[in-house]
Amino acid sequence: MGTWHKTGCVLCAQNCGLEVEVEDNRIVKVKGDKDNPRSQGYVCRKGLNIAYHQHHEDRLKYPLKRTDNGFERISWEQAIEEIAAKLKEIVDKNGPGSYAYMGGGGQGCHFEAASGVTLMKAIGSKYHYTALGQELTGQFWAHGRATGKQYKFTIPDEHNCDMLVGIGWNGMVSHQIPRAPIFLREFSKNPDKLLVIIDPRKSETAEVADIHLAIKPGTDALLTKAMIAIVINEGWIDEEYIKNHVTGYDEIKNWFIGFDAEAAVEFCDLDYEQVREVCRQLRIRKACYHPDLGVYMNRHSTLISYLEIILFTITGNFCVPGGNVIPGMLMPIVGHSDEREEKTWRTQATGYPALSAIFPPNVMPEEIMSGRPDRLRAVMCCQSNPLRSYADTTAYEEAFSKLELLVVCELAMTETAKFAHYVLPSKSGYESWDGTFFPWTWPGIYFQMRRPIVEPEGEQLEIGEIHMRIADKMGFIPDIPESLYAAAKENRLKFGMELMNFGKENPSALKSMPFIVSKTLGKEMGSGNKANLWAMLMAAPGSFKKCAVRAGFNKGPLMGEEIFNAIIEHPEGLWIGESDTENNFADLSTEDKKVNVYIPEMKDWLAEIETEKERTVIENNAEYPFILSSGRHISYNANTLMRNPAWNEGKRACTCIMNPADAEKYGLKDGDMVRVTTEAGSVEVELEVTEQTCRRYVMIPHGFGLEFQGSTYGVNANRLAKNTHRDRFAGTPFHRYIPCRVEPVK
Ligand SMILES: Nc1nc2c(c(=O)[nH]1)N[C@H]1C(S)=C(S)[C@@H](COP(=O)(O)OP(=O)(O)OC[C@H]3O[C@@H](n4cnc5c(=O)[nH]c(N)nc54)[C@H](O)[C@@H]3O)O[C@H]1N2
Ligand SMILES: Nc1nc2c(c(=O)[nH]1)N[C@H]1C(S)=C(S)[C@@H](COP(=O)(O)OP(=O)(O)OC[C@H]3O[C@@H](n4cnc5c(=O)[nH]c(N)nc54)[C@H](O)[C@@H]3O)O[C@H]1N2
Ligand code: SF4
Ligand SMILES: [Mo]
């Protein structure tokens, strides 16, 4: 008999509550935790298999250094000493822009982001690349113009709406909201509610929808423009709402008047009357929308994000219950960076601005290969696996082999780690105190701090500790007075006072705060992450404190301490705040507290969205007659987080799916080996013939091409994605729209 512990799943942003049994330091049983207030006992196949993520032969135990004879074990002291010296040398010679931090965008462990960004800033760089820069930055940017800050993006209030529009979202499989399959089935059965899914294929979610708009792949910009034109033409705008809550409508309205919506909708392969009816319902119902990778990773993605905001704002569905709302948060997961300001950094060779203070991984290979003296030369890669996760593995491999310093902080000997100069072992989500700041619920603000339930079997450290030691060695952490160490030993309140005094006397020390807290209180608590949670709660912004009061916490100087204690007492997770349901407009950061729908920079791009123009781009591709989705979420993948392939043994996991009519046309059959070729490269993969995809649209799941213990499992979909094939503004990849051809393997 082992011991049962409450924890959470680290495999996707839902972080469902789990109960796990640990025996002999191994996770042996898993079930959904009914006490978790957000997931309420729900768990999917991936979460049930979490042991395959935690325990496997590729786990790293000791710091490693690449030598001519392969990787050799070294001490932490040597690793930190050499990395700090090399970093200093590179940056002194080539400037701070030669260093980039890639990390902080994981599914389960966000505490690393604070230390990673602190170290990056101490070096003088602003080049922070994360996974969010390959999916969400265009959306964050458009929201930033509408709401005033890029971290004030909206989420659908699916519980209070009576119409939910999913656009490029397959929630039945990918989730992206708590208990998604249960919720979606209940929603679709409810006769008072309307589920509309816009997706080219009959996805698992389209299957349960009331209305499925089977759009032609890659034409959402055209459809959304047409829908706005219909709403305006038919007089279905909410005039009262616009008068009270919107700025910029008069500036944009002419962009849509006279647009031939009927021709556009027809080109999208949709029925005009049905689309018109959906538009009418948007006006009369409480409606919200859930966009996802089908549009984020597609043509015109940033523009689509903007058009969706317009559509749901002019129909009165923005910042209102049942519409799209700005969630409350303890900590925003991203920053705000205005690309119109001089001080905002851009990438050197490709010229992409930081959006939400993040840069797009798609451009990193070019930034390394540019040949410029100030090019990227040193990268610290934490909790991400660019050589399998990000577009264009081949370009990444070439570029990463040109780096002067690549440090990878990892759990496992990944495809990226194999290219590193130093590989540093870090504690997993089950060996450390950690949590996430994915704020996707409204009005409740949820938090769970996971605690160590398994002992690390080696010299692994929290990533924050690794960053801190490097910063210390580079001389970035100011001298800490003995009194602060002593206060940390005594009690937290005394420590808080001392810390405040120290900060007052040494304002520049504030820049290293996460490190100072780690070195002092973190040492006493046995975890820098845990200590930094406490510090974060003590310094929480006023907007969060108001939410905390609504959730029952007491106002005053001890509020942070009270919430911290509650979090520690509730390993299953808890609600730590509640947004104001009466007035979501108050959460806007625009000066006039109105939703701004006028983004002048988008005018020309929108003008390009014309049916005939789209027709010439989309339809004339004799060389590549299919569209490939390089990525598909199925119950056999969890990005690249699962390493031991045994969890999928006996399953047909990595195939290329094709519609039966296409298979017949090309003389292919289920089980055949096919070669899929794109501009980026080609792979050989098993064909699966199924109605799960539509004509001309083939799909390969991502997360395969896994190298484990000398063998490769499945094909790496990122060999087929060109990194230069990307959103013109945000630089996000077109993983859901890659022209390709499919041929039998002779
Ligand atoms: N099982 C599993 N679940 C996961 C993950 C995983 O790896 N495996 N990863 C997690 C992560 S990090 C993320 S970001 C989420 C992503 O979650 P989703 O975005 O829901 O994931 P996808 O399966 O890519 O769903 C995109 C849908 O868009 C459709 N689509 C393709 N082209 C178009 C188009 O042109 N227009 C429209 N309107 N739709 C289109 C596709 O057919 C597909 O059904 O999933 C999370 N959940
Ligand atoms: N072709 C294609 N590629 C895609 C997608 C697609 O649809 N198509 N989807 C993309 C999406 S939406 C996302 S979000 C990305 C995600 O891609 P990445 O950002 O690479 O993230 P993951 O694959 O989730 O995890 C990367 C690594 O983090 C390590 N890790 C996990 N937890 C910890 C920890 O606590 N400490 C440390 N040090 N390491 C840890 C894991 O071992 C793993 O190797 O993949 C993307 N890649
Ligand atoms: S992978 Fe499954 S169990 Fe884990 S958090 Fe996501 S939905 Fe929940
Ligand atoms: Mo993602």
PDB file of N, CA, C and O in Angstrom, residues 109-143:
ATOM      1  N   CYS A 109       4.262  24.366 -14.820  1.00  0.00           N
ATOM      2  CA  CYS A 109       5.230  24.918 -13.877  1.00  0.00           C
ATOM      3  C   CYS A 109       5.624  26.336 -14.285  1.00  0.00           C
ATOM      4  O   CYS A 109       6.546  26.519 -15.076  1.00  0.00           O
ATOM      5  N   HIS A 110       4.942  27.337 -13.760  1.00  0.00           N
ATOM      6  CA  HIS A 110       5.194  28.710 -14.214  1.00  0.00           C
ATOM      7  C   HIS A 110       6.148  29.517 -13.344  1.00  0.00           C
ATOM      8  O   HIS A 110       6.497  30.638 -13.697  1.00  0.00           O
ATOM      9  N   PHE A 111       6.534  28.971 -12.185  1.00  0.00           N
ATOM     10  CA  PHE A 111       7.369  29.791 -11.304  1.00  0.00           C
ATOM     11  C   PHE A 111       8.717  30.109 -11.922  1.00  0.00           C
ATOM     12  O   PHE A 111       9.337  31.117 -11.615  1.00  0.00           O
ATOM     13  N   GLU A 112       9.140  29.251 -12.823  1.00  0.00           N
ATOM     14  CA  GLU A 112      10.406  29.455 -13.520  1.00  0.00           C
ATOM     15  C   GLU A 112      10.435  30.779 -14.287  1.00  0.00           C
ATOM     16  O   GLU A 112      11.487  31.382 -14.473  1.00  0.00           O
ATOM     17  N   ALA A 113       9.266  31.225 -14.774  1.00  0.00           N
ATOM     18  CA  ALA A 113       9.242  32.412 -15.638  1.00  0.00           C
ATOM     19  C   ALA A 113       9.795  33.637 -14.906  1.00  0.00           C
ATOM     20  O   ALA A 113      10.536  34.434 -15.489  1.00  0.00           O
ATOM     21  N   ALA A 114       9.460  33.776 -13.614  1.00  0.00           N
ATOM     22  CA  ALA A 114       9.901  34.958 -12.869  1.00  0.00           C
ATOM     23  C   ALA A 114      11.427  35.018 -12.816  1.00  0.00           C
ATOM     24  O   ALA A 114      12.034  36.064 -13.081  1.00  0.00           O
ATOM     25  N   SER A 115      12.054  33.886 -12.523  1.00  0.00           N
ATOM     26  CA  SER A 115      13.517  33.901 -12.401  1.00  0.00           C
ATOM     27  C   SER A 115      14.179  33.995 -13.773  1.00  0.00           C
ATOM     28  O   SER A 115      15.199  34.672 -13.935  1.00  0.00           O
ATOM     29  N   GLY A 116      13.579  33.340 -14.763  1.00  0.00           N
ATOM     30  CA  GLY A 116      14.160  33.391 -16.108  1.00  0.00           C
ATOM     31  C   GLY A 116      14.169  34.800 -16.670  1.00  0.00           C
ATOM     32  O   GLY A 116      15.149  35.249 -17.270  1.00  0.00           O
ATOM     33  N   VAL A 117      13.049  35.508 -16.457  1.00  0.00           N
ATOM     34  CA  VAL A 117      12.956  36.885 -16.951  1.00  0.00           C
ATOM     35  C   VAL A 117      13.876  37.802 -16.137  1.00  0.00           C
ATOM     36  O   VAL A 117      14.524  38.701 -16.672  1.00  0.00           O
ATOM     37  N   THR A 118      13.968  37.549 -14.838  1.00  0.00           N
ATOM     38  CA  THR A 118      14.836  38.382 -13.991  1.00  0.00           C
ATOM     39  C   THR A 118      16.298  38.257 -14.431  1.00  0.00           C
ATOM     40  O   THR A 118      17.011  39.256 -14.562  1.00  0.00           O
ATOM     41  N   LEU A 119      16.720  37.019 -14.694  1.00  0.00           N
ATOM     42  CA  LEU A 119      18.104  36.809 -15.152  1.00  0.00           C
ATOM     43  C   LEU A 119      18.324  37.480 -16.511  1.00  0.00           C
ATOM     44  O   LEU A 119      19.329  38.163 -16.739  1.00  0.00           O
ATOM     45  N   MET A 120      17.348  37.305 -17.404  1.00  0.00           N
ATOM     46  CA  MET A 120      17.465  37.894 -18.749  1.00  0.00           C
ATOM     47  C   MET A 120      17.612  39.418 -18.653  1.00  0.00           C
ATOM     48  O   MET A 120      18.461  40.027 -19.316  1.00  0.00           O
ATOM     49  N   LYS A 121      16.786  40.026 -17.805  1.00  0.00           N
ATOM     50  CA  LYS A 121      16.848  41.491 -17.671  1.00  0.00           C
ATOM     51  C   LYS A 121      18.153  41.930 -17.027  1.00  0.00           C
ATOM     52  O   LYS A 121      18.709  42.966 -17.382  1.00  0.00           O
ATOM     53  N   ALA A 122      18.648  41.138 -16.078  1.00  0.00           N
ATOM     54  CA  ALA A 122      19.922  41.488 -15.434  1.00  0.00           C
ATOM     55  C   ALA A 122      21.036  41.485 -16.476  1.00  0.00           C
ATOM     56  O   ALA A 122      21.938  42.333 -16.455  1.00  0.00           O
ATOM     57  N   ILE A 123      20.956  40.580 -17.411  1.00  0.00           N
ATOM     58  CA  ILE A 123      21.949  40.525 -18.491  1.00  0.00           C
ATOM     59  C   ILE A 123      21.784  41.725 -19.415  1.00  0.00           C
ATOM     60  O   ILE A 123      22.721  42.154 -20.088  1.00  0.00           O
ATOM     61  N   GLY A 124      20.567  42.292 -19.427  1.00  0.00           N
ATOM     62  CA  GLY A 124      20.306  43.461 -20.263  1.00  0.00           C
ATOM     63  C   GLY A 124      19.518  43.132 -21.507  1.00  0.00           C
ATOM     64  O   GLY A 124      19.301  43.974 -22.373  1.00  0.00           O
ATOM     65  N   SER A 125      19.075  41.886 -21.613  1.00  0.00           N
ATOM     66  CA  SER A 125      18.341  41.471 -22.808  1.00  0.00           C
ATOM     67  C   SER A 125      16.828  41.532 -22.574  1.00  0.00           C
ATOM     68  O   SER A 125      16.356  41.503 -21.433  1.00  0.00           O
ATOM     69  N   LYS A 126      16.092  41.629 -23.675  1.00  0.00           N
ATOM     70  CA  LYS A 126      14.628  41.546 -23.587  1.00  0.00           C
ATOM     71  C   LYS A 126      14.116  40.408 -24.449  1.00  0.00           C
ATOM     72  O   LYS A 126      12.910  40.289 -24.678  1.00  0.00           O
ATOM     73  N   TYR A 127      15.046  39.603 -24.968  1.00  0.00           N
ATOM     74  CA  TYR A 127      14.617  38.538 -25.872  1.00  0.00           C
ATOM     75  C   TYR A 127      14.077  37.329 -25.117  1.00  0.00           C
ATOM     76  O   TYR A 127      14.807  36.413 -24.769  1.00  0.00           O
ATOM     77  N   HIS A 128      12.781  37.381 -24.872  1.00  0.00           N
ATOM     78  CA  HIS A 128      12.096  36.271 -24.205  1.00  0.00           C
ATOM     79  C   HIS A 128      11.205  35.570 -25.232  1.00  0.00           C
ATOM     80  O   HIS A 128      10.264  36.173 -25.758  1.00  0.00           O
ATOM     81  N   TYR A 129      11.534  34.341 -25.520  1.00  0.00           N
ATOM     82  CA  TYR A 129      10.748  33.536 -26.457  1.00  0.00           C
ATOM     83  C   TYR A 129       9.984  32.490 -25.656  1.00  0.00           C
ATOM     84  O   TYR A 129      10.561  31.862 -24.774  1.00  0.00           O
ATOM     85  N   THR A 130       8.683  32.303 -25.946  1.00  0.00           N
ATOM     86  CA  THR A 130       7.964  31.192 -25.301  1.00  0.00           C
ATOM     87  C   THR A 130       6.969  30.604 -26.288  1.00  0.00           C
ATOM     88  O   THR A 130       6.675  31.182 -27.340  1.00  0.00           O
ATOM     89  N   ALA A 131       6.382  29.460 -25.872  1.00  0.00           N
ATOM     90  CA  ALA A 131       5.355  28.795 -26.665  1.00  0.00           C
ATOM     91  C   ALA A 131       4.188  29.736 -26.968  1.00  0.00           C
ATOM     92  O   ALA A 131       3.538  29.623 -28.004  1.00  0.00           O
ATOM     93  N   LEU A 132       3.919  30.677 -26.065  1.00  0.00           N
ATOM     94  CA  LEU A 132       2.796  31.600 -26.294  1.00  0.00           C
ATOM     95  C   LEU A 132       3.015  32.435 -27.553  1.00  0.00           C
ATOM     96  O   LEU A 132       2.063  32.885 -28.180  1.00  0.00           O
ATOM     97  N   GLY A 133       4.278  32.613 -27.921  1.00  0.00           N
ATOM     98  CA  GLY A 133       4.608  33.370 -29.133  1.00  0.00           C
ATOM     99  C   GLY A 133       4.406  32.558 -30.405  1.00  0.00           C
ATOM    100  O   GLY A 133       4.709  33.031 -31.497  1.00  0.00           O
ATOM    101  N   GLN A 134       3.908  31.321 -30.256  1.00  0.00           N
ATOM    102  CA  GLN A 134       3.568  30.552 -31.455  1.00  0.00           C
ATOM    103  C   GLN A 134       2.081  30.174 -31.435  1.00  0.00           C
ATOM    104  O   GLN A 134       1.632  29.317 -32.163  1.00  0.00           O
ATOM    105  N   GLU A 135       1.310  30.821 -30.577  1.00  0.00           N
ATOM    106  CA  GLU A 135      -0.125  30.588 -30.626  1.00  0.00           C
ATOM    107  C   GLU A 135      -0.916  31.851 -30.298  1.00  0.00           C
ATOM    108  O   GLU A 135      -1.788  32.251 -31.035  1.00  0.00           O
ATOM    109  N   LEU A 136      -0.582  32.530 -29.193  1.00  0.00           N
ATOM    110  CA  LEU A 136      -1.518  33.504 -28.648  1.00  0.00           C
ATOM    111  C   LEU A 136      -1.152  34.979 -28.771  1.00  0.00           C
ATOM    112  O   LEU A 136      -1.971  35.843 -28.453  1.00  0.00           O
ATOM    113  N   THR A 137       0.045  35.297 -29.242  1.00  0.00           N
ATOM    114  CA  THR A 137       0.450  36.706 -29.168  1.00  0.00           C
ATOM    115  C   THR A 137      -0.359  37.631 -30.085  1.00  0.00           C
ATOM    116  O   THR A 137      -0.578  38.788 -29.740  1.00  0.00           O
ATOM    117  N   GLY A 138      -0.812  37.126 -31.225  1.00  0.00           N
ATOM    118  CA  GLY A 138      -1.625  37.969 -32.114  1.00  0.00           C
ATOM    119  C   GLY A 138      -2.939  38.331 -31.424  1.00  0.00           C
ATOM    120  O   GLY A 138      -3.401  39.482 -31.461  1.00  0.00           O
ATOM    121  N   GLN A 139      -3.501  37.337 -30.774  1.00  0.00           N
ATOM    122  CA  GLN A 139      -4.743  37.523 -30.023  1.00  0.00           C
ATOM    123  C   GLN A 139      -4.529  38.497 -28.852  1.00  0.00           C
ATOM    124  O   GLN A 139      -5.332  39.396 -28.611  1.00  0.00           O
ATOM    125  N   PHE A 140      -3.420  38.341 -28.129  1.00  0.00           N
ATOM    126  CA  PHE A 140      -3.124  39.241 -27.006  1.00  0.00           C
ATOM    127  C   PHE A 140      -2.968  40.681 -27.526  1.00  0.00           C
ATOM    128  O   PHE A 140      -3.418  41.629 -26.906  1.00  0.00           O
ATOM    129  N   TRP A 141      -2.309  40.817 -28.658  1.00  0.00           N
ATOM    130  CA  TRP A 141      -2.065  42.157 -29.195  1.00  0.00           C
ATOM    131  C   TRP A 141      -3.386  42.844 -29.557  1.00  0.00           C
ATOM    132  O   TRP A 141      -3.617  44.007 -29.193  1.00  0.00           O
ATOM    133  N   ALA A 142      -4.248  42.111 -30.294  1.00  0.00           N
ATOM    134  CA  ALA A 142      -5.525  42.711 -30.711  1.00  0.00           C
ATOM    135  C   ALA A 142      -6.339  43.106 -29.469  1.00  0.00           C
ATOM    136  O   ALA A 142      -6.943  44.183 -29.411  1.00  0.00           O
ATOM    137  N   HIS A 143      -6.308  42.230 -28.468  1.00  0.00           N
ATOM    138  CA  HIS A 143      -7.008  42.571 -27.225  1.00  0.00           C
ATOM    139  C   HIS A 143      -6.379  43.786 -26.550  1.00  0.00           C
ATOM    140  O   HIS A 143      -7.078  44.602 -25.956  1.00  0.00           O
TER     141      HIS A 143
END
